Structures are given as C-alpha cells and as structure tokens.
C-alpha cells in the first residue's frame, strides 16, 4: 500500500464504558516506529481532515466506542488501547484503512497524547522521538548537539520550546527517547 499517513484513535475502557481518549499521529521508517507528532487533538484532526472527510473521522470517533465496548464485554479489560489506522493512496484516491492493528494496552501513542496534554503548551507542536544508533557515542553526540541547539524553555510549567531528553543518554547508549518542541507556525 502507498501509505500517506499513519495514525491511531486512542480509547479508554473502564470495563463497561469505552471513551475516546485522543488522536495519535505517528511516524515510522521502513515499518519501524520512530516517534509521534506532539500536537493537540484539534490540530491532528485538522491535519487528517485535509486528507479525509471530517465526517468520516467524527463518525469513527462516535461509533468505535460502542463497537469496542461490545467486543470487550465480558473480558474485563480496563485501561487504554489504540486502533492504528492508515490513509493510503489507491488508484489515485485517498482511502482509509480503519483498523491496521488493535493495541490492547497502554501504547506509545497514548503515552505521547498524555505527555502533550500534561506538559506541552497548547500553542506548541513538536516531535516525540524514539531513536536507535548503530554505534556507541552517536546517541550521546546527538543528545549534546540537541541540548546546545535547542535549549529547553518553559512557561507556566509547560514546555514552549526546546529539547528534552526522556531517557538517560551516556557515551555507550544506543537508544534515546526525547522530545523537541516549538511554537506552532501559523
């Protein structure tokens, strides 16, 4: 498939009722997850509505909780879950695959959604990055360069710009998790 955008609708089940918890717009490279867009639900929905009719997205948000409630009935699942979706091109038309995968667990998209909602100023956007480095020292070099190039700035207890490392990075590290935030461009 000619994938254009990969995203998820995130939900929460209390064991009886399923509610929409937000959107997740993620990035991948050669099929491997590399991170998420840090943005408000409204901004993500606006971005997706440039590719798909808003009514389609709204309809899914409204019908999926009941569908998932009936699927989960009796199993006792309580917690977050996500339904991965993809916008793809087929014969020149943009189409939606509404269920690439069901992640019946707390997932990276939901973690990113919560991180944005709790820690990033709503007028900002950014990227949540999960990076792998082939050689020892590369992660540390990138970490130092990002800290220098994009110092972290906060206002009223929320990130408004800059780089924040979310995992320890040493000269031996091969993985890192970080965010980079900036003010939205109008």
JSON list of C-alpha atoms in Angstrom, two decimals:
[
{"chain": "A", "resi": 1, "resn": "UNK", "atom": "CA", "xyz": [0.00, 0.00, 0.00]},
{"chain": "A", "resi": 2, "resn": "UNK", "atom": "CA", "xyz": [1.07, 3.56, -0.69]},
{"chain": "A", "resi": 3, "resn": "UNK", "atom": "CA", "xyz": [0.87, 4.87, 2.88]},
{"chain": "A", "resi": 4, "resn": "UNK", "atom": "CA", "xyz": [0.39, 8.61, 3.27]},
{"chain": "A", "resi": 5, "resn": "UNK", "atom": "CA", "xyz": [-0.32, 8.99, 6.99]},
{"chain": "A", "resi": 6, "resn": "UNK", "atom": "CA", "xyz": [-0.34, 6.58, 9.92]},
{"chain": "A", "resi": 7, "resn": "UNK", "atom": "CA", "xyz": [-2.37, 7.47, 12.97]},
{"chain": "A", "resi": 8, "resn": "UNK", "atom": "CA", "xyz": [-4.43, 5.98, 15.75]},
{"chain": "A", "resi": 9, "resn": "UNK", "atom": "CA", "xyz": [-7.55, 6.70, 17.68]},
{"chain": "A", "resi": 10, "resn": "UNK", "atom": "CA", "xyz": [-6.90, 6.11, 21.36]},
{"chain": "A", "resi": 11, "resn": "UNK", "atom": "CA", "xyz": [-9.56, 4.96, 23.80]},
{"chain": "A", "resi": 12, "resn": "UNK", "atom": "CA", "xyz": [-10.06, 4.14, 27.46]},
{"chain": "A", "resi": 13, "resn": "UNK", "atom": "CA", "xyz": [-12.19, 1.30, 28.84]},
{"chain": "A", "resi": 14, "resn": "UNK", "atom": "CA", "xyz": [-13.31, 1.27, 32.46]},
{"chain": "A", "resi": 15, "resn": "UNK", "atom": "CA", "xyz": [-14.62, -2.28, 31.99]},
{"chain": "A", "resi": 16, "resn": "UNK", "atom": "CA", "xyz": [-18.11, -1.12, 30.98]},
{"chain": "A", "resi": 17, "resn": "UNK", "atom": "CA", "xyz": [-17.82, 2.14, 29.07]},
{"chain": "A", "resi": 18, "resn": "UNK", "atom": "CA", "xyz": [-15.35, 2.96, 26.30]},
{"chain": "A", "resi": 19, "resn": "UNK", "atom": "CA", "xyz": [-14.47, 6.62, 25.69]},
{"chain": "A", "resi": 20, "resn": "UNK", "atom": "CA", "xyz": [-12.37, 8.38, 23.07]},
{"chain": "A", "resi": 21, "resn": "UNK", "atom": "CA", "xyz": [-9.07, 9.47, 24.65]},
{"chain": "A", "resi": 22, "resn": "UNK", "atom": "CA", "xyz": [-7.41, 11.26, 21.74]},
{"chain": "A", "resi": 23, "resn": "UNK", "atom": "CA", "xyz": [-5.52, 11.01, 18.49]},
{"chain": "A", "resi": 24, "resn": "UNK", "atom": "CA", "xyz": [-2.03, 9.77, 17.88]},
{"chain": "A", "resi": 25, "resn": "UNK", "atom": "CA", "xyz": [-0.18, 10.74, 14.71]},
{"chain": "A", "resi": 26, "resn": "UNK", "atom": "CA", "xyz": [2.93, 8.62, 14.43]},
{"chain": "A", "resi": 27, "resn": "UNK", "atom": "CA", "xyz": [5.99, 8.20, 12.30]},
{"chain": "A", "resi": 28, "resn": "UNK", "atom": "CA", "xyz": [7.74, 5.11, 11.09]},
{"chain": "A", "resi": 29, "resn": "UNK", "atom": "CA", "xyz": [10.72, 4.28, 8.92]},
{"chain": "A", "resi": 30, "resn": "UNK", "atom": "CA", "xyz": [10.76, 1.03, 6.94]},
{"chain": "A", "resi": 31, "resn": "UNK", "atom": "CA", "xyz": [7.92, -0.27, 9.10]},
{"chain": "A", "resi": 32, "resn": "UNK", "atom": "CA", "xyz": [9.58, 0.55, 12.44]},
{"chain": "A", "resi": 33, "resn": "UNK", "atom": "CA", "xyz": [8.09, 3.07, 14.85]},
{"chain": "A", "resi": 34, "resn": "UNK", "atom": "CA", "xyz": [10.27, 6.20, 15.21]},
{"chain": "A", "resi": 35, "resn": "UNK", "atom": "CA", "xyz": [8.02, 8.58, 17.11]},
{"chain": "A", "resi": 36, "resn": "UNK", "atom": "CA", "xyz": [4.89, 10.68, 17.29]},
{"chain": "A", "resi": 37, "resn": "UNK", "atom": "CA", "xyz": [3.83, 14.17, 16.40]},
{"chain": "A", "resi": 38, "resn": "UNK", "atom": "CA", "xyz": [3.26, 16.26, 19.52]},
{"chain": "A", "resi": 39, "resn": "UNK", "atom": "CA", "xyz": [0.11, 18.24, 18.79]},
{"chain": "A", "resi": 40, "resn": "UNK", "atom": "CA", "xyz": [-3.34, 18.88, 20.17]},
{"chain": "A", "resi": 41, "resn": "UNK", "atom": "CA", "xyz": [-6.20, 16.60, 19.16]},
{"chain": "A", "resi": 42, "resn": "UNK", "atom": "CA", "xyz": [-7.70, 19.54, 17.29]},
{"chain": "A", "resi": 43, "resn": "UNK", "atom": "CA", "xyz": [-4.53, 20.10, 15.28]},
{"chain": "A", "resi": 44, "resn": "UNK", "atom": "CA", "xyz": [-4.21, 16.40, 14.44]},
{"chain": "A", "resi": 45, "resn": "UNK", "atom": "CA", "xyz": [-7.86, 16.19, 13.41]},
{"chain": "A", "resi": 46, "resn": "UNK", "atom": "CA", "xyz": [-7.44, 19.30, 11.25]},
{"chain": "A", "resi": 47, "resn": "UNK", "atom": "CA", "xyz": [-4.39, 17.76, 9.58]},
{"chain": "A", "resi": 48, "resn": "UNK", "atom": "CA", "xyz": [-6.22, 14.47, 8.93]},
{"chain": "A", "resi": 49, "resn": "UNK", "atom": "CA", "xyz": [-9.28, 16.30, 7.61]},
{"chain": "A", "resi": 50, "resn": "UNK", "atom": "CA", "xyz": [-7.14, 17.66, 4.75]},
{"chain": "A", "resi": 51, "resn": "UNK", "atom": "CA", "xyz": [-6.92, 14.05, 3.54]},
{"chain": "A", "resi": 52, "resn": "UNK", "atom": "CA", "xyz": [-10.22, 12.56, 4.68]},
{"chain": "A", "resi": 53, "resn": "UNK", "atom": "CA", "xyz": [-13.71, 13.96, 5.16]},
{"chain": "A", "resi": 54, "resn": "UNK", "atom": "CA", "xyz": [-14.10, 15.28, 8.72]},
{"chain": "A", "resi": 55, "resn": "UNK", "atom": "CA", "xyz": [-17.44, 13.45, 8.90]},
{"chain": "A", "resi": 56, "resn": "UNK", "atom": "CA", "xyz": [-15.60, 10.13, 8.44]},
{"chain": "A", "resi": 57, "resn": "UNK", "atom": "CA", "xyz": [-13.28, 10.87, 11.37]},
{"chain": "A", "resi": 58, "resn": "UNK", "atom": "CA", "xyz": [-16.14, 12.12, 13.54]},
{"chain": "A", "resi": 59, "resn": "UNK", "atom": "CA", "xyz": [-18.23, 9.07, 12.66]},
{"chain": "A", "resi": 60, "resn": "UNK", "atom": "CA", "xyz": [-15.42, 6.72, 13.65]},
{"chain": "A", "resi": 61, "resn": "UNK", "atom": "CA", "xyz": [-14.89, 8.57, 16.93]},
{"chain": "A", "resi": 62, "resn": "UNK", "atom": "CA", "xyz": [-18.59, 8.18, 17.68]},
{"chain": "A", "resi": 63, "resn": "UNK", "atom": "CA", "xyz": [-19.16, 4.55, 16.62]},
{"chain": "A", "resi": 64, "resn": "UNK", "atom": "CA", "xyz": [-15.90, 2.88, 17.70]},
{"chain": "A", "resi": 65, "resn": "UNK", "atom": "CA", "xyz": [-16.51, 3.20, 21.46]},
{"chain": "A", "resi": 66, "resn": "UNK", "atom": "CA", "xyz": [-19.73, 1.18, 21.21]},
{"chain": "A", "resi": 67, "resn": "UNK", "atom": "CA", "xyz": [-18.21, -1.37, 18.83]},
{"chain": "A", "resi": 68, "resn": "UNK", "atom": "CA", "xyz": [-15.22, -1.82, 21.14]},
{"chain": "A", "resi": 69, "resn": "UNK", "atom": "CA", "xyz": [-17.44, -1.99, 24.23]},
{"chain": "A", "resi": 70, "resn": "UNK", "atom": "CA", "xyz": [-19.31, -4.92, 22.69]},
{"chain": "A", "resi": 71, "resn": "UNK", "atom": "CA", "xyz": [-16.03, -6.62, 21.66]},
{"chain": "A", "resi": 72, "resn": "UNK", "atom": "CA", "xyz": [-14.50, -6.16, 25.11]},
{"chain": "A", "resi": 73, "resn": "UNK", "atom": "CA", "xyz": [-17.68, -7.08, 27.02]},
{"chain": "A", "resi": 74, "resn": "UNK", "atom": "CA", "xyz": [-17.04, -9.96, 29.33]},
{"chain": "A", "resi": 75, "resn": "UNK", "atom": "CA", "xyz": [-13.25, -9.93, 29.15]},
{"chain": "A", "resi": 76, "resn": "UNK", "atom": "CA", "xyz": [-12.88, -7.39, 31.95]},
{"chain": "A", "resi": 77, "resn": "UNK", "atom": "CA", "xyz": [-10.30, -5.23, 30.14]},
{"chain": "A", "resi": 78, "resn": "UNK", "atom": "CA", "xyz": [-9.72, -1.91, 31.87]},
{"chain": "A", "resi": 79, "resn": "UNK", "atom": "CA", "xyz": [-7.26, 0.59, 30.51]},
{"chain": "A", "resi": 80, "resn": "UNK", "atom": "CA", "xyz": [-6.10, 2.42, 27.42]},
{"chain": "A", "resi": 81, "resn": "UNK", "atom": "CA", "xyz": [-5.95, 0.95, 23.94]},
{"chain": "A", "resi": 82, "resn": "UNK", "atom": "CA", "xyz": [-5.39, 2.21, 20.43]},
{"chain": "A", "resi": 83, "resn": "UNK", "atom": "CA", "xyz": [-6.63, 1.37, 16.97]},
{"chain": "A", "resi": 84, "resn": "UNK", "atom": "CA", "xyz": [-3.94, 2.03, 14.35]},
{"chain": "A", "resi": 85, "resn": "UNK", "atom": "CA", "xyz": [-5.23, 3.40, 11.06]},
{"chain": "A", "resi": 86, "resn": "UNK", "atom": "CA", "xyz": [-3.68, 4.41, 7.77]},
{"chain": "A", "resi": 87, "resn": "UNK", "atom": "CA", "xyz": [-4.51, 6.82, 4.98]},
{"chain": "A", "resi": 88, "resn": "UNK", "atom": "CA", "xyz": [-3.23, 5.38, 1.72]},
{"chain": "A", "resi": 89, "resn": "UNK", "atom": "CA", "xyz": [-3.46, 6.04, -1.98]},
{"chain": "A", "resi": 90, "resn": "UNK", "atom": "CA", "xyz": [-5.22, 3.52, -4.22]},
{"chain": "A", "resi": 91, "resn": "UNK", "atom": "CA", "xyz": [-5.65, 4.24, -7.94]},
{"chain": "A", "resi": 92, "resn": "UNK", "atom": "CA", "xyz": [-5.07, 7.93, -7.24]},
{"chain": "A", "resi": 93, "resn": "UNK", "atom": "CA", "xyz": [-7.69, 8.12, -4.48]},
{"chain": "A", "resi": 94, "resn": "UNK", "atom": "CA", "xyz": [-7.03, 8.58, -0.78]},
{"chain": "A", "resi": 95, "resn": "UNK", "atom": "CA", "xyz": [-8.56, 5.77, 1.28]},
{"chain": "A", "resi": 96, "resn": "UNK", "atom": "CA", "xyz": [-8.70, 4.86, 4.95]},
{"chain": "A", "resi": 97, "resn": "UNK", "atom": "CA", "xyz": [-7.83, 1.51, 6.49]},
{"chain": "A", "resi": 98, "resn": "UNK", "atom": "CA", "xyz": [-9.70, 1.95, 9.79]},
{"chain": "A", "resi": 99, "resn": "UNK", "atom": "CA", "xyz": [-8.04, -0.93, 11.64]},
{"chain": "A", "resi": 100, "resn": "UNK", "atom": "CA", "xyz": [-4.47, -1.88, 10.81]},
{"chain": "A", "resi": 101, "resn": "UNK", "atom": "CA", "xyz": [-3.87, -3.07, 14.34]},
{"chain": "A", "resi": 102, "resn": "UNK", "atom": "CA", "xyz": [-5.54, -3.06, 17.75]},
{"chain": "A", "resi": 103, "resn": "UNK", "atom": "CA", "xyz": [-3.15, -2.40, 20.63]},
{"chain": "A", "resi": 104, "resn": "UNK", "atom": "CA", "xyz": [-5.00, -3.54, 23.73]},
{"chain": "A", "resi": 105, "resn": "UNK", "atom": "CA", "xyz": [-2.55, -1.88, 26.12]},
{"chain": "A", "resi": 106, "resn": "UNK", "atom": "CA", "xyz": [-1.03, 1.44, 27.02]},
{"chain": "A", "resi": 107, "resn": "UNK", "atom": "CA", "xyz": [0.89, 2.28, 23.85]},
{"chain": "A", "resi": 108, "resn": "UNK", "atom": "CA", "xyz": [3.37, 4.88, 22.66]},
{"chain": "A", "resi": 109, "resn": "UNK", "atom": "CA", "xyz": [0.62, 6.92, 21.01]},
{"chain": "A", "resi": 110, "resn": "UNK", "atom": "CA", "xyz": [-1.31, 7.21, 24.25]},
{"chain": "A", "resi": 111, "resn": "UNK", "atom": "CA", "xyz": [1.86, 7.97, 26.20]},
{"chain": "A", "resi": 112, "resn": "UNK", "atom": "CA", "xyz": [2.58, 10.76, 23.71]},
{"chain": "A", "resi": 113, "resn": "UNK", "atom": "CA", "xyz": [-1.01, 12.06, 23.93]},
{"chain": "A", "resi": 114, "resn": "UNK", "atom": "CA", "xyz": [-0.77, 12.22, 27.74]},
{"chain": "A", "resi": 115, "resn": "UNK", "atom": "CA", "xyz": [2.69, 13.81, 27.59]},
{"chain": "A", "resi": 116, "resn": "UNK", "atom": "CA", "xyz": [1.47, 16.55, 25.24]},
{"chain": "A", "resi": 117, "resn": "UNK", "atom": "CA", "xyz": [-1.71, 17.23, 27.21]},
{"chain": "A", "resi": 118, "resn": "UNK", "atom": "CA", "xyz": [0.12, 17.47, 30.55]},
{"chain": "A", "resi": 119, "resn": "UNK", "atom": "CA", "xyz": [3.47, 19.01, 29.70]},
{"chain": "A", "resi": 120, "resn": "UNK", "atom": "CA", "xyz": [3.41, 20.97, 26.42]},
{"chain": "A", "resi": 121, "resn": "UNK", "atom": "CA", "xyz": [1.85, 24.39, 25.94]},
{"chain": "A", "resi": 122, "resn": "UNK", "atom": "CA", "xyz": [-1.25, 24.05, 23.71]},
{"chain": "A", "resi": 123, "resn": "UNK", "atom": "CA", "xyz": [0.03, 26.65, 21.24]},
{"chain": "A", "resi": 124, "resn": "UNK", "atom": "CA", "xyz": [3.07, 24.47, 20.52]},
{"chain": "A", "resi": 125, "resn": "UNK", "atom": "CA", "xyz": [3.86, 21.40, 18.48]},
{"chain": "A", "resi": 126, "resn": "UNK", "atom": "CA", "xyz": [6.76, 19.07, 18.21]},
{"chain": "A", "resi": 127, "resn": "UNK", "atom": "CA", "xyz": [8.03, 15.55, 17.93]},
{"chain": "A", "resi": 128, "resn": "UNK", "atom": "CA", "xyz": [8.36, 12.65, 20.36]},
{"chain": "A", "resi": 129, "resn": "UNK", "atom": "CA", "xyz": [11.36, 10.65, 19.10]},
{"chain": "A", "resi": 130, "resn": "UNK", "atom": "CA", "xyz": [12.49, 7.11, 19.76]},
{"chain": "A", "resi": 131, "resn": "UNK", "atom": "CA", "xyz": [15.91, 6.75, 18.15]},
{"chain": "A", "resi": 132, "resn": "UNK", "atom": "CA", "xyz": [18.32, 3.88, 17.60]},
{"chain": "A", "resi": 133, "resn": "UNK", "atom": "CA", "xyz": [22.00, 4.48, 16.90]},
{"chain": "A", "resi": 134, "resn": "UNK", "atom": "CA", "xyz": [24.25, 1.82, 15.37]},
{"chain": "A", "resi": 135, "resn": "UNK", "atom": "CA", "xyz": [27.45, 2.97, 17.03]},
{"chain": "A", "resi": 136, "resn": "UNK", "atom": "CA", "xyz": [28.27, 3.77, 20.64]},
{"chain": "A", "resi": 137, "resn": "UNK", "atom": "CA", "xyz": [28.73, 7.50, 21.04]},
{"chain": "A", "resi": 138, "resn": "UNK", "atom": "CA", "xyz": [26.27, 8.57, 18.32]},
{"chain": "A", "resi": 139, "resn": "UNK", "atom": "CA", "xyz": [23.31, 8.95, 20.70]},
{"chain": "A", "resi": 140, "resn": "UNK", "atom": "CA", "xyz": [25.46, 10.95, 23.10]},
{"chain": "A", "resi": 141, "resn": "UNK", "atom": "CA", "xyz": [26.68, 13.27, 20.30]},
{"chain": "A", "resi": 142, "resn": "UNK", "atom": "CA", "xyz": [23.15, 13.90, 19.04]},
{"chain": "A", "resi": 143, "resn": "UNK", "atom": "CA", "xyz": [21.94, 14.48, 22.61]},
{"chain": "A", "resi": 144, "resn": "UNK", "atom": "CA", "xyz": [24.66, 17.09, 23.27]},
{"chain": "A", "resi": 145, "resn": "UNK", "atom": "CA", "xyz": [24.05, 18.80, 19.92]},
{"chain": "A", "resi": 146, "resn": "UNK", "atom": "CA", "xyz": [20.26, 18.96, 20.50]},
{"chain": "A", "resi": 147, "resn": "UNK", "atom": "CA", "xyz": [20.75, 20.37, 24.02]},
{"chain": "A", "resi": 148, "resn": "UNK", "atom": "CA", "xyz": [23.02, 23.07, 22.67]},
{"chain": "A", "resi": 149, "resn": "UNK", "atom": "CA", "xyz": [20.95, 23.91, 19.57]},
{"chain": "A", "resi": 150, "resn": "UNK", "atom": "CA", "xyz": [17.55, 23.85, 21.29]},
{"chain": "A", "resi": 151, "resn": "UNK", "atom": "CA", "xyz": [17.68, 24.77, 24.97]},
{"chain": "A", "resi": 152, "resn": "UNK", "atom": "CA", "xyz": [14.52, 23.86, 26.86]},
{"chain": "A", "resi": 153, "resn": "UNK", "atom": "CA", "xyz": [12.14, 26.74, 27.66]},
{"chain": "A", "resi": 154, "resn": "UNK", "atom": "CA", "xyz": [9.05, 26.52, 29.84]},
{"chain": "A", "resi": 155, "resn": "UNK", "atom": "CA", "xyz": [6.26, 28.92, 30.73]},
{"chain": "A", "resi": 156, "resn": "UNK", "atom": "CA", "xyz": [3.69, 28.30, 33.43]},
{"chain": "A", "resi": 157, "resn": "UNK", "atom": "CA", "xyz": [5.05, 24.79, 33.97]},
{"chain": "A", "resi": 158, "resn": "UNK", "atom": "CA", "xyz": [4.70, 23.75, 30.32]},
{"chain": "A", "resi": 159, "resn": "UNK", "atom": "CA", "xyz": [7.26, 23.29, 27.56]},
{"chain": "A", "resi": 160, "resn": "UNK", "atom": "CA", "xyz": [7.10, 26.03, 24.93]},
{"chain": "A", "resi": 161, "resn": "UNK", "atom": "CA", "xyz": [10.28, 25.20, 23.02]},
{"chain": "A", "resi": 162, "resn": "UNK", "atom": "CA", "xyz": [13.44, 23.19, 23.02]},
{"chain": "A", "resi": 163, "resn": "UNK", "atom": "CA", "xyz": [14.82, 19.72, 23.51]},
{"chain": "A", "resi": 164, "resn": "UNK", "atom": "CA", "xyz": [14.11, 17.42, 26.43]},
{"chain": "A", "resi": 165, "resn": "UNK", "atom": "CA", "xyz": [15.70, 14.03, 26.84]},
{"chain": "A", "resi": 166, "resn": "UNK", "atom": "CA", "xyz": [13.35, 11.47, 28.41]},
{"chain": "A", "resi": 167, "resn": "UNK", "atom": "CA", "xyz": [15.88, 8.65, 28.82]},
{"chain": "A", "resi": 168, "resn": "UNK", "atom": "CA", "xyz": [19.40, 8.57, 30.22]},
{"chain": "A", "resi": 169, "resn": "UNK", "atom": "CA", "xyz": [22.00, 9.02, 27.48]},
{"chain": "A", "resi": 170, "resn": "UNK", "atom": "CA", "xyz": [25.61, 8.01, 28.09]},
{"chain": "A", "resi": 171, "resn": "UNK", "atom": "CA", "xyz": [28.52, 7.61, 25.68]},
{"chain": "A", "resi": 172, "resn": "UNK", "atom": "CA", "xyz": [27.54, 3.90, 25.44]},
{"chain": "A", "resi": 173, "resn": "UNK", "atom": "CA", "xyz": [23.82, 4.45, 24.75]},
{"chain": "A", "resi": 174, "resn": "UNK", "atom": "CA", "xyz": [22.35, 3.10, 21.54]},
{"chain": "A", "resi": 175, "resn": "UNK", "atom": "CA", "xyz": [18.76, 4.26, 22.12]},
{"chain": "A", "resi": 176, "resn": "UNK", "atom": "CA", "xyz": [17.28, 7.55, 23.17]},
{"chain": "A", "resi": 177, "resn": "UNK", "atom": "CA", "xyz": [13.80, 8.92, 23.79]},
{"chain": "A", "resi": 178, "resn": "UNK", "atom": "CA", "xyz": [13.36, 12.67, 23.56]},
{"chain": "A", "resi": 179, "resn": "UNK", "atom": "CA", "xyz": [11.04, 15.47, 22.57]},
{"chain": "A", "resi": 180, "resn": "UNK", "atom": "CA", "xyz": [11.64, 18.61, 20.58]},
{"chain": "A", "resi": 181, "resn": "UNK", "atom": "CA", "xyz": [9.04, 21.38, 20.87]},
{"chain": "A", "resi": 182, "resn": "UNK", "atom": "CA", "xyz": [8.42, 24.67, 19.06]},
{"chain": "A", "resi": 183, "resn": "UNK", "atom": "CA", "xyz": [5.68, 27.24, 18.70]},
{"chain": "A", "resi": 184, "resn": "UNK", "atom": "CA", "xyz": [3.12, 26.41, 16.00]},
{"chain": "A", "resi": 185, "resn": "UNK", "atom": "CA", "xyz": [3.61, 28.10, 12.68]},
{"chain": "A", "resi": 186, "resn": "UNK", "atom": "CA", "xyz": [0.52, 29.98, 11.54]}
]
